[in-house]
Tab-separated table of C-alpha atoms in Angstrom:
chain	number	residue	atom	x	y	z
A	1	UNK	CA	-11.734	-72.638	-9.528
A	2	UNK	CA	-8.194	-71.060	-9.468
A	3	UNK	CA	-5.319	-73.031	-10.876
A	4	UNK	CA	-3.179	-74.219	-7.888
A	5	UNK	CA	0.045	-75.112	-10.462
A	6	UNK	CA	1.561	-71.569	-10.359
A	7	UNK	CA	4.439	-71.844	-8.537
A	8	UNK	CA	7.070	-68.917	-8.507
A	9	UNK	CA	9.332	-70.000	-5.414
A	10	UNK	CA	11.609	-72.980	-5.038
A	11	UNK	CA	12.700	-74.855	-1.937
A	12	UNK	CA	16.314	-76.286	-1.505
A	13	UNK	CA	17.061	-79.466	0.468
A	14	UNK	CA	17.203	-77.514	3.629
A	15	UNK	CA	13.710	-76.305	2.798
A	16	UNK	CA	14.603	-72.917	2.574
A	17	UNK	CA	12.131	-71.004	0.317
A	18	UNK	CA	13.158	-68.447	-2.477
A	19	UNK	CA	10.828	-66.143	-4.354
A	20	UNK	CA	12.030	-66.619	-8.002
A	21	UNK	CA	11.210	-62.660	-9.003
A	22	UNK	CA	10.989	-63.444	-12.955
A	23	UNK	CA	8.305	-65.774	-12.218
A	24	UNK	CA	6.250	-63.441	-9.853
A	25	UNK	CA	6.306	-61.230	-12.656
A	26	UNK	CA	4.969	-63.961	-14.887
A	27	UNK	CA	2.400	-64.851	-12.616
A	28	UNK	CA	1.037	-61.301	-12.498
A	29	UNK	CA	0.775	-61.218	-16.175
A	30	UNK	CA	-1.333	-64.084	-16.095
A	31	UNK	CA	-3.633	-62.573	-13.585
A	32	UNK	CA	-4.289	-59.663	-16.281
A	33	UNK	CA	-1.535	-57.027	-14.925
A	34	UNK	CA	0.337	-54.996	-17.347
A	35	UNK	CA	1.233	-51.376	-18.213
A	36	UNK	CA	0.164	-48.827	-20.407
A	37	UNK	CA	2.389	-46.175	-21.865
A	38	UNK	CA	1.390	-42.459	-21.278
A	39	UNK	CA	4.640	-40.427	-22.232
A	40	UNK	CA	8.175	-41.616	-22.760
A	41	UNK	CA	8.616	-40.830	-19.068
A	42	UNK	CA	5.476	-42.284	-17.516
A	43	UNK	CA	3.849	-45.470	-17.616
A	44	UNK	CA	0.358	-46.523	-15.697
A	45	UNK	CA	-0.143	-49.857	-14.187
A	46	UNK	CA	-3.530	-51.765	-15.400
A	47	UNK	CA	-5.221	-54.807	-14.940
A	48	UNK	CA	-7.185	-56.325	-17.910
A	49	UNK	CA	-10.072	-59.037	-17.073
A	50	UNK	CA	-13.208	-60.028	-18.538
A	51	UNK	CA	-12.681	-57.573	-21.554
A	52	UNK	CA	-12.556	-54.741	-18.736
A	53	UNK	CA	-9.332	-52.987	-18.070
A	54	UNK	CA	-9.092	-50.403	-14.910
A	55	UNK	CA	-6.069	-48.799	-13.413
A	56	UNK	CA	-4.365	-50.978	-10.369
A	57	UNK	CA	-1.443	-50.537	-7.837
A	58	UNK	CA	0.953	-52.290	-5.673
A	59	UNK	CA	-1.667	-53.049	-3.259
A	60	UNK	CA	-4.158	-55.113	-5.404
A	61	UNK	CA	-0.895	-57.001	-6.625
A	62	UNK	CA	-0.118	-57.869	-2.935
A	63	UNK	CA	-3.560	-58.912	-2.237
A	64	UNK	CA	-3.676	-61.422	-5.198
A	65	UNK	CA	-0.675	-62.974	-4.208
A	66	UNK	CA	-1.758	-63.103	-0.674
A	67	UNK	CA	-5.045	-64.627	-1.628
A	68	UNK	CA	-3.423	-67.021	-3.784
A	69	UNK	CA	-0.781	-68.281	-1.063
A	70	UNK	CA	-2.962	-68.057	1.838
A	71	UNK	CA	-6.603	-68.922	0.747
A	72	UNK	CA	-5.658	-70.977	-2.372
A	73	UNK	CA	-2.939	-73.076	-1.449
A	74	UNK	CA	-2.790	-72.466	2.488
A	75	UNK	CA	0.942	-72.141	2.115
A	76	UNK	CA	2.045	-69.952	5.308
A	77	UNK	CA	5.588	-70.765	4.795
A	78	UNK	CA	5.928	-69.040	1.180
A	79	UNK	CA	3.779	-66.186	2.294
A	80	UNK	CA	5.888	-65.275	5.215
A	81	UNK	CA	8.806	-65.164	2.760
A	82	UNK	CA	6.903	-62.887	0.254
A	83	UNK	CA	5.774	-60.552	3.084
A	84	UNK	CA	9.327	-60.000	4.419
A	85	UNK	CA	10.538	-59.008	1.108
A	86	UNK	CA	7.390	-57.664	-0.552
A	87	UNK	CA	9.195	-53.977	-1.457
A	88	UNK	CA	11.628	-56.149	-3.151
A	89	UNK	CA	9.394	-58.237	-5.132
A	90	UNK	CA	6.887	-55.738	-5.756
A	91	UNK	CA	8.362	-52.159	-6.918
A	92	UNK	CA	8.784	-49.863	-9.576
A	93	UNK	CA	11.710	-51.680	-11.332
A	94	UNK	CA	9.646	-55.132	-11.125
A	95	UNK	CA	6.712	-53.047	-12.829
A	96	UNK	CA	8.806	-52.116	-15.900
A	97	UNK	CA	9.145	-55.806	-16.801
A	98	UNK	CA	5.320	-56.314	-17.087
A	99	UNK	CA	4.231	-56.394	-20.637
A	100	UNK	CA	3.289	-53.128	-22.137
A	101	UNK	CA	-0.263	-53.102	-23.658
A	102	UNK	CA	-2.089	-50.609	-26.129
A	103	UNK	CA	-4.109	-47.917	-24.549
A	104	UNK	CA	-7.667	-49.048	-24.673
A	105	UNK	CA	-9.483	-47.029	-27.102
A	106	UNK	CA	-13.089	-47.456	-26.132
A	107	UNK	CA	-14.559	-43.732	-26.968
A	108	UNK	CA	-17.304	-43.449	-29.221
A	109	UNK	CA	-17.483	-43.339	-33.233
A	110	UNK	CA	-18.140	-40.497	-34.937
A	111	UNK	CA	-21.867	-41.490	-35.953
A	112	UNK	CA	-22.424	-44.042	-32.951
A	113	UNK	CA	-22.335	-43.661	-29.137
A	114	UNK	CA	-22.509	-46.171	-26.172
A	115	UNK	CA	-23.855	-46.281	-22.697
A	116	UNK	CA	-22.677	-49.248	-20.572
A	117	UNK	CA	-24.742	-50.559	-17.724
A	118	UNK	CA	-24.069	-53.652	-15.287
A	119	UNK	CA	-26.503	-55.663	-17.288
A	120	UNK	CA	-26.448	-54.384	-20.869
A	121	UNK	CA	-24.902	-51.710	-23.073
A	122	UNK	CA	-26.667	-49.332	-25.378
A	123	UNK	CA	-25.505	-48.262	-28.960
A	124	UNK	CA	-27.020	-45.189	-30.148
A	125	UNK	CA	-27.316	-43.623	-33.576
A	126	UNK	CA	-29.378	-41.281	-35.208
A	127	UNK	CA	-31.799	-43.869	-36.120
A	128	UNK	CA	-32.532	-45.466	-32.921
A	129	UNK	CA	-31.342	-47.136	-29.716
A	130	UNK	CA	-30.238	-50.780	-29.351
A	131	UNK	CA	-29.973	-52.579	-26.181
A	132	UNK	CA	-27.419	-55.650	-26.527
A	133	UNK	CA	-25.773	-58.184	-24.189
A	134	UNK	CA	-22.237	-58.120	-23.558
A	135	UNK	CA	-21.716	-61.066	-25.197
A	136	UNK	CA	-21.820	-58.738	-28.278
A	137	UNK	CA	-19.374	-56.402	-27.248
A	138	UNK	CA	-16.280	-56.980	-29.324
A	139	UNK	CA	-13.629	-54.985	-27.730
A	140	UNK	CA	-12.352	-54.199	-24.083
A	141	UNK	CA	-13.392	-51.053	-22.220
A	142	UNK	CA	-12.340	-49.139	-19.230
A	143	UNK	CA	-14.174	-50.525	-16.178
A	144	UNK	CA	-15.221	-47.208	-14.870
A	145	UNK	CA	-17.221	-46.758	-18.013
A	146	UNK	CA	-19.885	-49.186	-16.481
A	147	UNK	CA	-22.549	-47.498	-14.720
A	148	UNK	CA	-23.898	-48.965	-11.668
A	149	UNK	CA	-27.342	-49.679	-12.847
A	150	UNK	CA	-29.107	-52.433	-14.519
A	151	UNK	CA	-31.208	-50.967	-17.365
A	152	UNK	CA	-34.400	-51.840	-18.754
A	153	UNK	CA	-36.797	-49.908	-21.058
A	154	UNK	CA	-39.250	-47.968	-19.109
A	155	UNK	CA	-42.740	-49.649	-18.583
A	156	UNK	CA	-44.803	-46.656	-19.441
A	157	UNK	CA	-44.269	-43.995	-22.120
A	158	UNK	CA	-44.951	-40.963	-19.825
A	159	UNK	CA	-42.432	-38.394	-19.608
A	160	UNK	CA	-39.916	-38.825	-16.706
A	161	UNK	CA	-39.300	-36.168	-13.806
A	162	UNK	CA	-35.950	-35.125	-15.191
A	163	UNK	CA	-37.316	-34.568	-18.590
A	164	UNK	CA	-40.008	-32.707	-16.883
A	165	UNK	CA	-37.453	-30.594	-15.039
A	166	UNK	CA	-35.354	-29.847	-18.196
A	167	UNK	CA	-38.471	-28.493	-19.847
A	168	UNK	CA	-39.061	-25.904	-17.361
A	169	UNK	CA	-35.354	-25.067	-17.760
A	170	UNK	CA	-36.196	-24.578	-21.377
A	171	UNK	CA	-39.015	-21.894	-20.606
A	172	UNK	CA	-41.455	-24.791	-21.445
A	173	UNK	CA	-40.827	-24.258	-25.012
A	174	UNK	CA	-40.203	-27.339	-27.022
A	175	UNK	CA	-37.606	-25.522	-29.183
A	176	UNK	CA	-35.620	-24.508	-26.574
A	177	UNK	CA	-36.084	-28.019	-24.931
A	178	UNK	CA	-34.595	-29.329	-28.433
A	179	UNK	CA	-31.529	-27.008	-28.337
A	180	UNK	CA	-31.001	-28.282	-24.523
A	181	UNK	CA	-31.157	-31.724	-25.648
A	182	UNK	CA	-28.590	-31.188	-28.445
A	183	UNK	CA	-25.984	-29.872	-26.165
A	184	UNK	CA	-26.468	-32.375	-23.708
A	185	UNK	CA	-26.245	-35.181	-26.472
A	186	UNK	CA	-23.063	-33.168	-27.539
A	187	UNK	CA	-21.512	-33.474	-24.214
A	188	UNK	CA	-22.563	-37.073	-23.743
A	189	UNK	CA	-21.357	-38.034	-26.883
A	190	UNK	CA	-17.358	-39.142	-26.530
A	191	UNK	CA	-15.945	-38.136	-29.765
A	192	UNK	CA	-14.520	-35.079	-31.342
A	193	UNK	CA	-14.697	-36.174	-35.038
A	194	UNK	CA	-17.947	-34.041	-36.082
A	195	UNK	CA	-16.223	-30.587	-36.130
A	196	UNK	CA	-17.771	-29.177	-33.544
A	197	UNK	CA	-15.049	-28.074	-31.377
A	198	UNK	CA	-16.990	-26.030	-28.567
A	199	UNK	CA	-17.336	-25.249	-24.940
A	200	UNK	CA	-21.023	-25.327	-23.712
A	201	UNK	CA	-21.578	-22.010	-21.374
A	202	UNK	CA	-24.663	-22.099	-19.348
A	203	UNK	CA	-26.155	-18.592	-18.119
A	204	UNK	CA	-29.455	-17.735	-16.296
A	205	UNK	CA	-31.644	-16.132	-18.356
A	206	UNK	CA	-31.880	-13.036	-15.993
A	207	UNK	CA	-27.850	-12.991	-15.626
A	208	UNK	CA	-26.642	-9.275	-14.711
A	209	UNK	CA	-29.921	-7.597	-15.243
A	210	UNK	CA	-30.250	-5.025	-12.561
A	211	UNK	CA	-26.671	-5.833	-11.656
A	212	UNK	CA	-27.499	-9.173	-9.958
A	213	UNK	CA	-25.707	-12.477	-10.414
A	214	UNK	CA	-28.692	-14.967	-10.323
A	215	UNK	CA	-27.911	-18.434	-9.478
A	216	UNK	CA	-29.581	-21.383	-8.097
A	217	UNK	CA	-31.642	-22.258	-11.377
A	218	UNK	CA	-30.681	-25.598	-12.269
A	219	UNK	CA	-27.258	-25.531	-13.917
A	220	UNK	CA	-25.467	-27.508	-11.611
A	221	UNK	CA	-27.896	-30.138	-11.786
A	222	UNK	CA	-27.464	-30.456	-15.400
A	223	UNK	CA	-23.600	-30.942	-14.702
A	224	UNK	CA	-24.386	-33.638	-12.309
A	225	UNK	CA	-26.830	-35.518	-14.606
A	226	UNK	CA	-24.254	-35.843	-17.323
A	227	UNK	CA	-21.769	-37.315	-14.524
A	228	UNK	CA	-24.403	-40.123	-13.836
A	229	UNK	CA	-23.716	-41.156	-17.328
A	230	UNK	CA	-20.181	-40.350	-18.259
A	231	UNK	CA	-16.932	-39.555	-16.535
A	232	UNK	CA	-16.829	-35.985	-15.362
A	233	UNK	CA	-14.492	-33.799	-13.261
A	234	UNK	CA	-16.289	-30.958	-11.755
A	235	UNK	CA	-14.082	-27.732	-10.806
A	236	UNK	CA	-15.173	-24.999	-8.324
A	237	UNK	CA	-14.958	-22.194	-10.999
A	238	UNK	CA	-14.848	-19.596	-8.364
A	239	UNK	CA	-11.400	-20.904	-6.895
A	240	UNK	CA	-9.527	-20.939	-10.369
A	241	UNK	CA	-6.534	-18.876	-10.297
A	242	UNK	CA	-5.275	-17.282	-13.421
A	243	UNK	CA	-1.920	-18.535	-14.369
A	244	UNK	CA	-1.789	-21.658	-11.788
A	245	UNK	CA	-4.993	-23.362	-12.587
A	246	UNK	CA	-3.955	-25.591	-15.712
A	247	UNK	CA	-2.524	-28.693	-13.738
A	248	UNK	CA	-5.430	-30.427	-14.330
A	249	UNK	CA	-4.364	-32.963	-11.576
A	250	UNK	CA	-7.825	-34.638	-11.397
A	251	UNK	CA	-7.846	-35.233	-15.039
A	252	UNK	CA	-7.463	-38.948	-16.434
A	253	UNK	CA	-7.273	-40.689	-19.520
A	254	UNK	CA	-10.892	-41.792	-19.290
A	255	UNK	CA	-12.468	-38.188	-18.412
A	256	UNK	CA	-15.187	-37.343	-20.530
A	257	UNK	CA	-16.368	-33.985	-19.618
A	258	UNK	CA	-14.407	-31.202	-17.502
A	259	UNK	CA	-17.056	-28.700	-15.862
A	260	UNK	CA	-16.259	-25.541	-14.314
A	261	UNK	CA	-19.078	-24.559	-12.270
A	262	UNK	CA	-19.595	-20.770	-11.455
A	263	UNK	CA	-16.832	-19.674	-13.127
A	264	UNK	CA	-14.652	-16.848	-11.657
A	265	UNK	CA	-15.810	-13.521	-13.775
A	266	UNK	CA	-12.285	-12.250	-14.358
A	267	UNK	CA	-11.314	-15.454	-15.983
A	268	UNK	CA	-11.035	-14.925	-19.772
A	269	UNK	CA	-12.418	-17.564	-22.058
A	270	UNK	CA	-9.152	-17.272	-23.855
A	271	UNK	CA	-7.697	-19.433	-21.249
A	272	UNK	CA	-9.551	-22.451	-22.572
A	273	UNK	CA	-8.811	-22.293	-26.221
A	274	UNK	CA	-5.990	-24.655	-26.149
A	275	UNK	CA	-8.107	-27.351	-23.945
A	276	UNK	CA	-10.796	-26.991	-26.587
A	277	UNK	CA	-8.795	-27.054	-29.684
A	278	UNK	CA	-5.484	-28.805	-29.596
A	279	UNK	CA	-5.556	-30.880	-26.045
A	280	UNK	CA	-4.643	-30.870	-22.573
A	281	UNK	CA	-1.178	-31.342	-20.590
A	282	UNK	CA	-1.920	-33.217	-17.518
A	283	UNK	CA	0.494	-33.002	-14.663
A	284	UNK	CA	0.129	-35.515	-11.782
A	285	UNK	CA	1.572	-34.519	-8.334
A	286	UNK	CA	5.270	-35.717	-8.185
A	287	UNK	CA	4.776	-37.403	-11.613
A	288	UNK	CA	5.782	-36.746	-15.111
A	289	UNK	CA	3.141	-34.756	-16.968
A	290	UNK	CA	1.027	-36.757	-20.007
A	291	UNK	CA	-0.365	-35.279	-22.981
A	292	UNK	CA	-4.244	-36.108	-24.035
A	293	UNK	CA	-4.435	-35.149	-27.753
A	294	UNK	CA	-7.387	-33.155	-28.834
A	295	UNK	CA	-8.902	-36.394	-30.210
A	296	UNK	CA	-9.032	-38.135	-27.098
A	297	UNK	CA	-9.559	-35.184	-24.787
A	298	UNK	CA	-12.427	-34.210	-22.647
A	299	UNK	CA	-15.235	-31.786	-23.810
A	300	UNK	CA	-15.936	-28.704	-21.564
A	301	UNK	CA	-18.877	-27.170	-19.796
A	302	UNK	CA	-18.813	-23.931	-18.055
A	303	UNK	CA	-21.461	-22.248	-15.816
A	304	UNK	CA	-21.519	-18.560	-14.928
A	305	UNK	CA	-23.552	-16.104	-13.461
A	306	UNK	CA	-21.782	-13.577	-15.444
A	307	UNK	CA	-21.233	-13.149	-19.230
A	308	UNK	CA	-17.927	-15.030	-19.873
A	309	UNK	CA	-15.538	-12.663	-21.649
A	310	UNK	CA	-13.002	-13.257	-24.390
A	311	UNK	CA	-10.924	-11.647	-27.164
A	312	UNK	CA	-14.024	-11.224	-29.357
A	313	UNK	CA	-14.200	-11.898	-33.099
A	314	UNK	CA	-14.694	-15.695	-34.768
A	315	UNK	CA	-11.871	-17.521	-32.656
A	316	UNK	CA	-13.914	-16.504	-29.810
A	317	UNK	CA	-17.441	-17.067	-30.924
A	318	UNK	CA	-16.604	-19.998	-33.103
A	319	UNK	CA	-15.583	-21.844	-29.840
A	320	UNK	CA	-18.359	-21.294	-27.624
A	321	UNK	CA	-22.309	-22.740	-27.653
A	322	UNK	CA	-23.912	-20.405	-25.047
A	323	UNK	CA	-27.496	-21.510	-23.841
A	324	UNK	CA	-29.572	-19.284	-21.067
A	325	UNK	CA	-31.510	-21.185	-18.236
A	326	UNK	CA	-34.949	-20.236	-17.427
A	327	UNK	CA	-35.268	-18.798	-14.084
A	328	UNK	CA	-38.058	-21.228	-13.121
A	329	UNK	CA	-36.443	-22.681	-9.959
A	330	UNK	CA	-34.923	-20.189	-7.114
A	331	UNK	CA	-33.023	-20.820	-4.096
A	332	UNK	CA	-36.696	-20.777	-2.553
A	333	UNK	CA	-38.190	-23.127	-4.926
A	334	UNK	CA	-35.998	-25.924	-5.780
A	335	UNK	CA	-36.835	-29.289	-7.938
A	336	UNK	CA	-37.176	-30.837	-4.722
A	337	UNK	CA	-40.229	-28.503	-3.980
A	338	UNK	CA	-41.659	-28.972	-7.383
A	339	UNK	CA	-41.243	-32.873	-7.708
A	340	UNK	CA	-41.041	-33.940	-4.144
A	341	UNK	CA	-37.921	-36.063	-4.409
A	342	UNK	CA	-34.089	-35.374	-4.786
A	343	UNK	CA	-33.098	-36.430	-8.263
A	344	UNK	CA	-30.335	-39.178	-8.283
A	345	UNK	CA	-30.206	-40.072	-4.782
A	346	UNK	CA	-30.862	-43.942	-3.374
A	347	UNK	CA	-34.461	-43.161	-3.221
A	348	UNK	CA	-35.265	-42.293	-6.780
A	349	UNK	CA	-37.609	-45.027	-8.132
A	350	UNK	CA	-35.766	-47.334	-10.943
A	351	UNK	CA	-38.360	-46.397	-13.324
A	352	UNK	CA	-37.515	-42.854	-13.081
A	353	UNK	CA	-33.933	-43.759	-13.306
A	354	UNK	CA	-34.816	-45.509	-16.500
A	355	UNK	CA	-36.545	-42.893	-18.021
A	356	UNK	CA	-33.640	-40.535	-17.102
A	357	UNK	CA	-30.976	-42.670	-19.041
A	358	UNK	CA	-33.199	-43.114	-22.061
A	359	UNK	CA	-34.019	-39.523	-21.973
A	360	UNK	CA	-30.159	-38.779	-22.153
A	361	UNK	CA	-29.546	-41.536	-24.633
A	362	UNK	CA	-32.331	-39.988	-26.505
A	363	UNK	CA	-30.691	-36.703	-26.477
A	364	UNK	CA	-27.647	-38.247	-27.862
A	365	UNK	CA	-29.651	-39.672	-30.762
A	366	UNK	CA	-30.859	-36.036	-31.276
A	367	UNK	CA	-27.743	-34.524	-31.347
A	368	UNK	CA	-26.192	-37.247	-33.825
A	369	UNK	CA	-29.166	-36.464	-36.245
A	370	UNK	CA	-28.971	-32.679	-36.002
A	371	UNK	CA	-26.027	-31.482	-34.367
A	372	UNK	CA	-25.889	-28.812	-32.234
A	373	UNK	CA	-29.225	-26.685	-32.419
A	374	UNK	CA	-29.101	-23.333	-31.268
A	375	UNK	CA	-31.611	-21.625	-29.415
A	376	UNK	CA	-32.776	-17.984	-29.468
A	377	UNK	CA	-30.936	-15.480	-27.138
A	378	UNK	CA	-33.207	-14.194	-24.370
A	379	UNK	CA	-31.174	-11.380	-22.590
A	380	UNK	CA	-27.702	-12.721	-23.624
A	381	UNK	CA	-26.932	-10.160	-26.266
A	382	UNK	CA	-28.038	-7.358	-23.806
A	383	UNK	CA	-25.991	-8.910	-20.901
A	384	UNK	CA	-22.792	-9.183	-23.101
A	385	UNK	CA	-23.044	-5.696	-24.054
A	386	UNK	CA	-23.856	-4.328	-20.846
A	387	UNK	CA	-20.883	-6.247	-19.206
A	388	UNK	CA	-18.207	-4.684	-21.807
A	389	UNK	CA	-20.049	-0.985	-21.953
A	390	UNK	CA	-22.215	0.639	-19.536
A	391	UNK	CA	-25.685	-0.745	-18.032
A	392	UNK	CA	-27.631	1.749	-19.951
A	393	UNK	CA	-25.667	1.562	-23.364
A	394	UNK	CA	-27.508	-1.290	-24.940
A	395	UNK	CA	-31.057	0.735	-24.330
A	396	UNK	CA	-29.665	3.843	-25.386
A	397	UNK	CA	-28.270	2.477	-28.517
A	398	UNK	CA	-30.985	0.656	-29.522
A	399	UNK	CA	-32.957	3.693	-29.539
A	400	UNK	CA	-30.612	5.968	-31.167
A	401	UNK	CA	-28.432	4.072	-33.332
A	402	UNK	CA	-29.754	4.293	-36.903
A	403	UNK	CA	-28.263	1.327	-38.868
A	404	UNK	CA	-27.201	1.968	-42.666
A	405	UNK	CA	-26.778	5.650	-41.763
A	406	UNK	CA	-23.900	7.760	-41.140
A	407	UNK	CA	-24.140	9.608	-37.845
A	408	UNK	CA	-22.164	12.299	-35.955
A	409	UNK	CA	-20.285	10.311	-33.154
A	410	UNK	CA	-19.731	13.415	-31.248
A	411	UNK	CA	-23.418	14.193	-31.022
A	412	UNK	CA	-24.257	10.680	-30.192
A	413	UNK	CA	-21.479	10.691	-27.317
A	414	UNK	CA	-22.745	13.929	-25.793
A	415	UNK	CA	-26.367	12.821	-25.799
A	416	UNK	CA	-25.426	9.972	-23.684
A	417	UNK	CA	-23.193	11.632	-21.156
A	418	UNK	CA	-26.105	14.230	-20.800
A	419	UNK	CA	-28.745	11.655	-20.325
A	420	UNK	CA	-27.084	9.423	-17.889
A	421	UNK	CA	-24.023	11.784	-16.413
A	422	UNK	CA	-21.515	9.480	-17.496
A	423	UNK	CA	-18.016	10.691	-18.472
A	424	UNK	CA	-17.134	8.597	-21.204
A	425	UNK	CA	-13.718	8.971	-23.386
A	426	UNK	CA	-13.738	9.410	-27.325
A	427	UNK	CA	-11.841	6.026	-27.477
A	428	UNK	CA	-14.060	4.278	-24.975
A	429	UNK	CA	-17.148	5.375	-26.849
A	430	UNK	CA	-15.668	3.991	-30.183
A	431	UNK	CA	-15.093	0.568	-28.344
A	432	UNK	CA	-18.723	0.618	-27.352
A	433	UNK	CA	-20.263	1.465	-30.586
A	434	UNK	CA	-17.977	-1.322	-32.128
A	435	UNK	CA	-19.066	-3.969	-29.511
A	436	UNK	CA	-22.835	-3.054	-30.260
A	437	UNK	CA	-22.259	-3.397	-34.008
A	438	UNK	CA	-20.895	-6.873	-33.158
A	439	UNK	CA	-23.610	-7.828	-30.931
A	440	UNK	CA	-26.167	-7.132	-33.388
A	441	UNK	CA	-24.210	-8.787	-36.314
A	442	UNK	CA	-23.586	-5.529	-38.112
A	443	UNK	CA	-20.285	-3.768	-40.105
A	444	UNK	CA	-19.062	-0.989	-37.961
A	445	UNK	CA	-17.491	1.886	-40.102
A	446	UNK	CA	-15.931	5.408	-39.537
A	447	UNK	CA	-15.097	8.307	-41.525
A	448	UNK	CA	-14.168	11.656	-41.234
A	449	UNK	CA	-15.946	14.525	-43.355
A	450	UNK	CA	-15.729	18.345	-43.121
A	451	UNK	CA	-14.733	18.240	-39.413
A	452	UNK	CA	-17.106	15.825	-38.414
A	453	UNK	CA	-16.436	12.491	-37.087
A	454	UNK	CA	-18.943	9.994	-38.533
A	455	UNK	CA	-19.765	6.333	-37.775
A	456	UNK	CA	-22.196	3.697	-39.507
A	457	UNK	CA	-23.220	0.437	-38.419
A	458	UNK	CA	-24.353	-1.463	-41.451
A	459	UNK	CA	-26.922	-4.362	-41.613
A	460	UNK	CA	-28.447	-6.454	-44.292
A	461	UNK	CA	-32.186	-6.469	-44.729
A	462	UNK	CA	-32.241	-9.691	-43.061
A	463	UNK	CA	-30.138	-8.684	-40.125
A	464	UNK	CA	-27.167	-10.800	-41.280
A	465	UNK	CA	-23.525	-9.381	-41.280
A	466	UNK	CA	-22.645	-7.566	-44.477
A	467	UNK	CA	-19.109	-8.218	-45.661
């Protein structure tokens, strides 16, 4: 029952009511209202209750006071005074008097992750998953971390529909499924202390072949699956405009993952480097910006129907983890056609929800144990080279480049021109050969000898780069 002795007004001998503004601030603090510092110029109003914290606004404060005056005390007279001067009693100046609390740090630990459900929370380590009651939770959490589901361990051990779906995306190959589970686990683990600062990039296995941009294979459903477990902001990658898209207005302190779905082919991966390696500047409309440092910033997932281009080199490739999705599903054959249900809708059985969450937590467990597992490329090398050279160049180079052997560059170039009727400059051919060498993990060298211009792509016997 609510305490009826919280008085933040006075009544004089003429029964005139006066709201005491310092006491109304104290009353709000007792109700859990406070502010969190985001930057030197910006604070956020929050409410902490039952070890859970969330963003709040003036409307909730007004509702709390209205409820107390009318429903608890039945004091219409005081409420009338409050209602007439509400903008005086509740305003930005008054909010600055609220106590400042530390920003809640409920991100995962380096070797431990947590899923929060309505009834329990789960702790995941490389050794297993423990289901715990909230009485054992020793720190406050953001309220929006709590998933709207009462989790119970599945009654039977048969594979769930979502896991079966993932196996199809992995070409029904257990090794590729392990790699998929590792990147799902990486994206679900809300921690950046493991030294794997990478964006996950998803492609279709037939991307770019025969000049087509394939889609509808299940990439988007994977990002939706993660959004059922963590705080995810999904952006339409086709709508990104170079030079104006780092406003990040929808990103918040509790955002765990940013998704750029179907990325515009003209956007360079280099534009994401600061987001991956340093942190994120967030600009809210009509508010001062604030900065989320790298260790607290969201991870990044990109899906694309084209090879995501970048500057190349170690700084580029070291920031990306790429995975090709099998073209098992299409626009004409969807997961609903296969399984007879829509994943994640209100009709999906609770047992499937439980199996789904268990699969996702087991994916985190796998990641904590093995890190990011790399899958073998299917067509990615060919697609990457084709996008940066000519559609026929990959096959031509595969046939005519002799590794570890000096070759005449002019002869190589002229033969390509004759075979494919392509007008290519000497400089462009140099860049194509350099790209091909990088693509197969070789060292590209050139030299002039007896008026001839020669090139060599050197590779070790194991196919590794020779330094």
